[in-house]
């Protein structure tokens, strides 16, 4: 491991959509999704981190279809991996869920009921977790920094995100919500896995 290396109309639209969910939970969802949707969050020169995805609950078929209609028909965004999810419902083999494609590197994941046991156990409200992607070296440094600060790694592995499959590690943030950190450097997955296992071993010892 080495050293860590204009808001758009979509922001207002996404913020308003979250508030439509109602109450404080809706406000928070709108806040997170609104920030996420802004083009100012896209990776640019000199920035090594990228807000990769936000996960929102859609824990029954009716609510899932409401989200699909909202983002596809209301905002004109593409729904991806729906067929993967339907195949998972039939076979119960490879876990999959639908996502809303914001751009080439960012998605909103819609977690149906089958994903409940994969989600954050401490969450409050409809936003399950936030994922930030970064270079492998920055990922490793962040993992070590958080561990040194007392934030223990909770889980890790290859997961789907805004740019496809990446290697993810999970921590609780100060509010008890999952923060997922990931990198997409396949050649470095082994090192990421080894570091994650080492941090888990240190936690248990």
CSV table of C-alpha atoms in Angstrom, one decimal:
chain,number,residue,atom,x,y,z
A,1,UNK,CA,0.0,0.0,0.0
A,2,UNK,CA,1.1,3.5,-0.9
A,3,UNK,CA,0.0,7.1,-0.1
A,4,UNK,CA,-3.6,8.1,-1.1
A,5,UNK,CA,-3.5,9.8,-4.0
A,6,UNK,CA,-21.7,22.5,-12.0
A,7,UNK,CA,-24.4,20.9,-10.4
A,8,UNK,CA,-26.9,19.8,-13.2
A,9,UNK,CA,-30.7,19.9,-13.4
A,10,UNK,CA,-30.5,16.2,-12.5
A,11,UNK,CA,-29.6,17.2,-9.0
A,12,UNK,CA,-32.8,19.1,-8.4
A,13,UNK,CA,-34.9,16.4,-10.0
A,14,UNK,CA,-33.3,13.6,-8.0
A,15,UNK,CA,-33.5,15.6,-4.8
A,16,UNK,CA,-37.2,16.2,-5.4
A,17,UNK,CA,-37.8,12.5,-6.2
A,18,UNK,CA,-36.3,11.5,-2.9
A,19,UNK,CA,-38.4,14.0,-1.0
A,20,UNK,CA,-41.4,12.5,-2.6
A,21,UNK,CA,-40.8,9.4,-0.6
A,22,UNK,CA,-41.9,11.4,2.4
A,23,UNK,CA,-40.6,12.5,5.7
A,24,UNK,CA,-37.0,12.6,7.0
A,25,UNK,CA,-36.2,9.3,5.3
A,26,UNK,CA,-37.3,10.7,2.0
A,27,UNK,CA,-35.4,13.9,2.5
A,28,UNK,CA,-32.2,11.9,3.2
A,29,UNK,CA,-32.8,9.7,0.2
A,30,UNK,CA,-33.3,12.8,-2.0
A,31,UNK,CA,-30.2,14.4,-0.5
A,32,UNK,CA,-28.0,11.4,-1.3
A,33,UNK,CA,-29.4,10.6,-4.7
A,34,UNK,CA,-29.4,14.3,-5.7
A,35,UNK,CA,-25.8,14.6,-4.8
A,36,UNK,CA,-25.1,11.4,-6.6
A,37,UNK,CA,-26.8,12.4,-9.8
A,38,UNK,CA,-24.8,15.7,-10.2
A,39,UNK,CA,-22.4,15.8,-13.1
A,40,UNK,CA,-19.9,17.5,-10.7
A,41,UNK,CA,-19.3,14.1,-9.1
A,42,UNK,CA,-18.0,12.5,-12.2
A,43,UNK,CA,-14.3,11.6,-12.1
A,44,UNK,CA,-12.1,14.3,-13.5
A,45,UNK,CA,-8.4,15.1,-13.9
A,46,UNK,CA,-6.7,15.1,-10.5
A,47,UNK,CA,-9.6,13.3,-8.7
A,48,UNK,CA,-9.0,9.7,-7.8
A,49,UNK,CA,-12.3,8.9,-6.1
A,50,UNK,CA,-15.8,8.6,-7.7
A,51,UNK,CA,-19.2,8.2,-6.1
A,52,UNK,CA,-20.0,4.8,-7.7
A,53,UNK,CA,-23.5,3.9,-6.6
A,54,UNK,CA,-26.3,4.4,-4.1
A,55,UNK,CA,-28.5,1.5,-3.0
A,56,UNK,CA,-32.3,2.1,-2.4
A,57,UNK,CA,-34.8,-0.4,-1.0
A,58,UNK,CA,-37.5,-1.7,-3.3
A,59,UNK,CA,-38.6,-4.6,-1.1
A,60,UNK,CA,-41.7,-5.7,-2.9
A,61,UNK,CA,-42.7,-6.1,-6.6
A,62,UNK,CA,-45.1,-3.1,-6.5
A,63,UNK,CA,-42.4,-0.8,-5.1
A,64,UNK,CA,-39.9,-2.1,-7.5
A,65,UNK,CA,-42.2,-1.3,-10.5
A,66,UNK,CA,-42.8,2.2,-9.0
A,67,UNK,CA,-39.1,2.8,-9.0
A,68,UNK,CA,-38.7,1.4,-12.5
A,69,UNK,CA,-41.5,3.7,-13.8
A,70,UNK,CA,-40.2,6.7,-11.8
A,71,UNK,CA,-36.7,6.5,-13.1
A,72,UNK,CA,-37.3,5.1,-16.6
A,73,UNK,CA,-40.6,6.9,-17.6
A,74,UNK,CA,-40.2,9.9,-15.3
A,75,UNK,CA,-36.5,10.8,-15.6
A,76,UNK,CA,-35.8,9.0,-18.9
A,77,UNK,CA,-33.0,6.8,-17.4
A,78,UNK,CA,-32.1,3.3,-18.5
A,79,UNK,CA,-33.0,0.3,-16.3
A,80,UNK,CA,-30.3,-2.4,-16.5
A,81,UNK,CA,-29.9,-6.0,-15.2
A,82,UNK,CA,-33.7,-6.5,-14.9
A,83,UNK,CA,-33.5,-9.8,-16.8
A,84,UNK,CA,-30.6,-10.9,-14.6
A,85,UNK,CA,-32.8,-10.3,-11.6
A,86,UNK,CA,-35.7,-12.2,-13.1
A,87,UNK,CA,-33.3,-15.1,-13.9
A,88,UNK,CA,-32.1,-15.0,-10.2
A,89,UNK,CA,-35.8,-15.2,-9.1
A,90,UNK,CA,-36.2,-18.4,-11.1
A,91,UNK,CA,-33.0,-20.1,-10.3
A,92,UNK,CA,-31.9,-18.6,-7.0
A,93,UNK,CA,-28.3,-19.2,-8.1
A,94,UNK,CA,-26.3,-16.0,-8.9
A,95,UNK,CA,-27.6,-13.0,-6.9
A,96,UNK,CA,-28.7,-10.1,-9.1
A,97,UNK,CA,-30.8,-7.0,-8.8
A,98,UNK,CA,-31.9,-4.2,-11.2
A,99,UNK,CA,-30.1,-0.9,-11.4
A,100,UNK,CA,-30.8,2.6,-12.8
A,101,UNK,CA,-28.0,3.8,-15.1
A,102,UNK,CA,-27.1,7.4,-14.4
A,103,UNK,CA,-24.0,7.5,-16.6
A,104,UNK,CA,-21.1,5.3,-17.6
A,105,UNK,CA,-19.7,5.1,-14.1
A,106,UNK,CA,-22.7,5.6,-11.7
A,107,UNK,CA,-25.8,3.7,-11.0
A,108,UNK,CA,-28.7,3.6,-8.4
A,109,UNK,CA,-29.2,0.0,-7.3
A,110,UNK,CA,-32.7,-1.1,-6.5
A,111,UNK,CA,-32.7,-3.7,-3.8
A,112,UNK,CA,-35.7,-6.1,-3.9
A,113,UNK,CA,-36.7,-8.4,-1.1
A,114,UNK,CA,-34.2,-11.1,-2.0
A,115,UNK,CA,-31.4,-8.7,-1.2
A,116,UNK,CA,-32.4,-8.0,2.4
A,117,UNK,CA,-29.8,-10.2,3.9
A,118,UNK,CA,-27.1,-8.5,1.8
A,119,UNK,CA,-27.9,-5.0,3.0
A,120,UNK,CA,-26.7,-2.9,5.9
A,121,UNK,CA,-28.1,-4.2,9.2
A,122,UNK,CA,-27.8,-0.8,10.9
A,123,UNK,CA,-29.4,1.4,8.3
A,124,UNK,CA,-32.2,3.9,9.0
A,125,UNK,CA,-34.5,4.9,6.1
A,126,UNK,CA,-34.6,3.8,2.5
A,127,UNK,CA,-30.9,4.4,1.6
A,128,UNK,CA,-28.9,1.3,2.3
A,129,UNK,CA,-25.4,2.3,1.6
A,130,UNK,CA,-23.0,4.6,-0.4
A,131,UNK,CA,-20.2,3.2,-2.5
A,132,UNK,CA,-17.0,5.2,-3.5
A,133,UNK,CA,-14.7,3.8,-6.1
A,134,UNK,CA,-11.0,4.7,-6.3
A,135,UNK,CA,-7.7,3.4,-7.5
A,136,UNK,CA,-6.4,0.2,-5.8
A,137,UNK,CA,-3.6,2.1,-4.0
A,138,UNK,CA,-6.0,4.7,-2.6
A,139,UNK,CA,-8.4,1.8,-1.7
A,140,UNK,CA,-5.7,0.1,0.3
A,141,UNK,CA,-4.6,3.2,2.1
A,142,UNK,CA,-8.2,4.1,3.0
A,143,UNK,CA,-8.7,0.6,4.4
A,144,UNK,CA,-5.7,0.9,6.6
A,145,UNK,CA,-6.6,4.5,7.7
A,146,UNK,CA,-10.1,3.5,8.7
A,147,UNK,CA,-8.8,0.4,10.5
A,148,UNK,CA,-6.3,2.5,12.4
A,149,UNK,CA,-9.1,5.0,13.3
A,150,UNK,CA,-11.1,2.1,14.8
A,151,UNK,CA,-13.5,1.5,11.9
A,152,UNK,CA,-13.4,-2.2,11.4
A,153,UNK,CA,-13.9,-3.9,8.1
A,154,UNK,CA,-17.2,-5.8,8.0
A,155,UNK,CA,-17.2,-7.6,4.7
A,156,UNK,CA,-15.4,-7.8,1.4
A,157,UNK,CA,-15.6,-9.5,-2.1
A,158,UNK,CA,-16.3,-8.9,-5.7
A,159,UNK,CA,-19.6,-7.0,-6.2
A,160,UNK,CA,-21.4,-5.3,-9.1
A,161,UNK,CA,-21.3,-1.5,-9.4
A,162,UNK,CA,-21.3,1.5,-11.7
A,163,UNK,CA,-18.5,0.1,-13.9
A,164,UNK,CA,-19.3,-3.6,-13.6
A,165,UNK,CA,-17.7,-6.0,-11.2
A,166,UNK,CA,-15.2,-4.6,-8.7
A,167,UNK,CA,-13.5,-5.6,-5.4
A,168,UNK,CA,-15.4,-4.0,-2.5
A,169,UNK,CA,-14.8,-3.6,1.2
A,170,UNK,CA,-17.4,-2.5,3.7
A,171,UNK,CA,-17.2,-0.3,6.8
A,172,UNK,CA,-19.8,1.4,9.0
A,173,UNK,CA,-19.7,5.2,8.9
A,174,UNK,CA,-20.2,7.3,12.0
A,175,UNK,CA,-24.0,7.1,11.6
A,176,UNK,CA,-23.9,3.3,11.3
A,177,UNK,CA,-24.5,3.2,7.6
A,178,UNK,CA,-22.5,1.1,5.3
A,179,UNK,CA,-19.7,2.7,3.3
A,180,UNK,CA,-18.5,0.5,0.5
A,181,UNK,CA,-15.1,1.2,-0.9
A,182,UNK,CA,-14.1,-0.5,-4.2
A,183,UNK,CA,-11.5,-0.6,-7.0
A,184,UNK,CA,-11.9,-1.9,-10.5
A,185,UNK,CA,-8.3,-3.0,-11.0
A,186,UNK,CA,-8.7,-6.7,-11.6
A,187,UNK,CA,-5.0,-7.4,-11.5
A,188,UNK,CA,-4.9,-6.0,-7.9
A,189,UNK,CA,-7.9,-8.0,-6.5
A,190,UNK,CA,-5.6,-10.5,-4.9
A,191,UNK,CA,-3.8,-7.8,-2.9
A,192,UNK,CA,-7.1,-6.2,-1.9
A,193,UNK,CA,-8.4,-9.5,-0.7
A,194,UNK,CA,-5.2,-10.3,1.2
A,195,UNK,CA,-5.3,-6.9,2.9
A,196,UNK,CA,-9.0,-7.3,3.8
A,197,UNK,CA,-8.4,-10.7,5.3
A,198,UNK,CA,-5.4,-9.4,7.3
A,199,UNK,CA,-7.5,-6.6,8.7
A,200,UNK,CA,-10.3,-9.0,9.6
A,201,UNK,CA,-7.7,-11.3,11.3
A,202,UNK,CA,-6.4,-8.3,13.3
A,203,UNK,CA,-10.0,-7.5,14.3
A,204,UNK,CA,-10.5,-11.0,15.7
A,205,UNK,CA,-7.2,-11.2,17.5
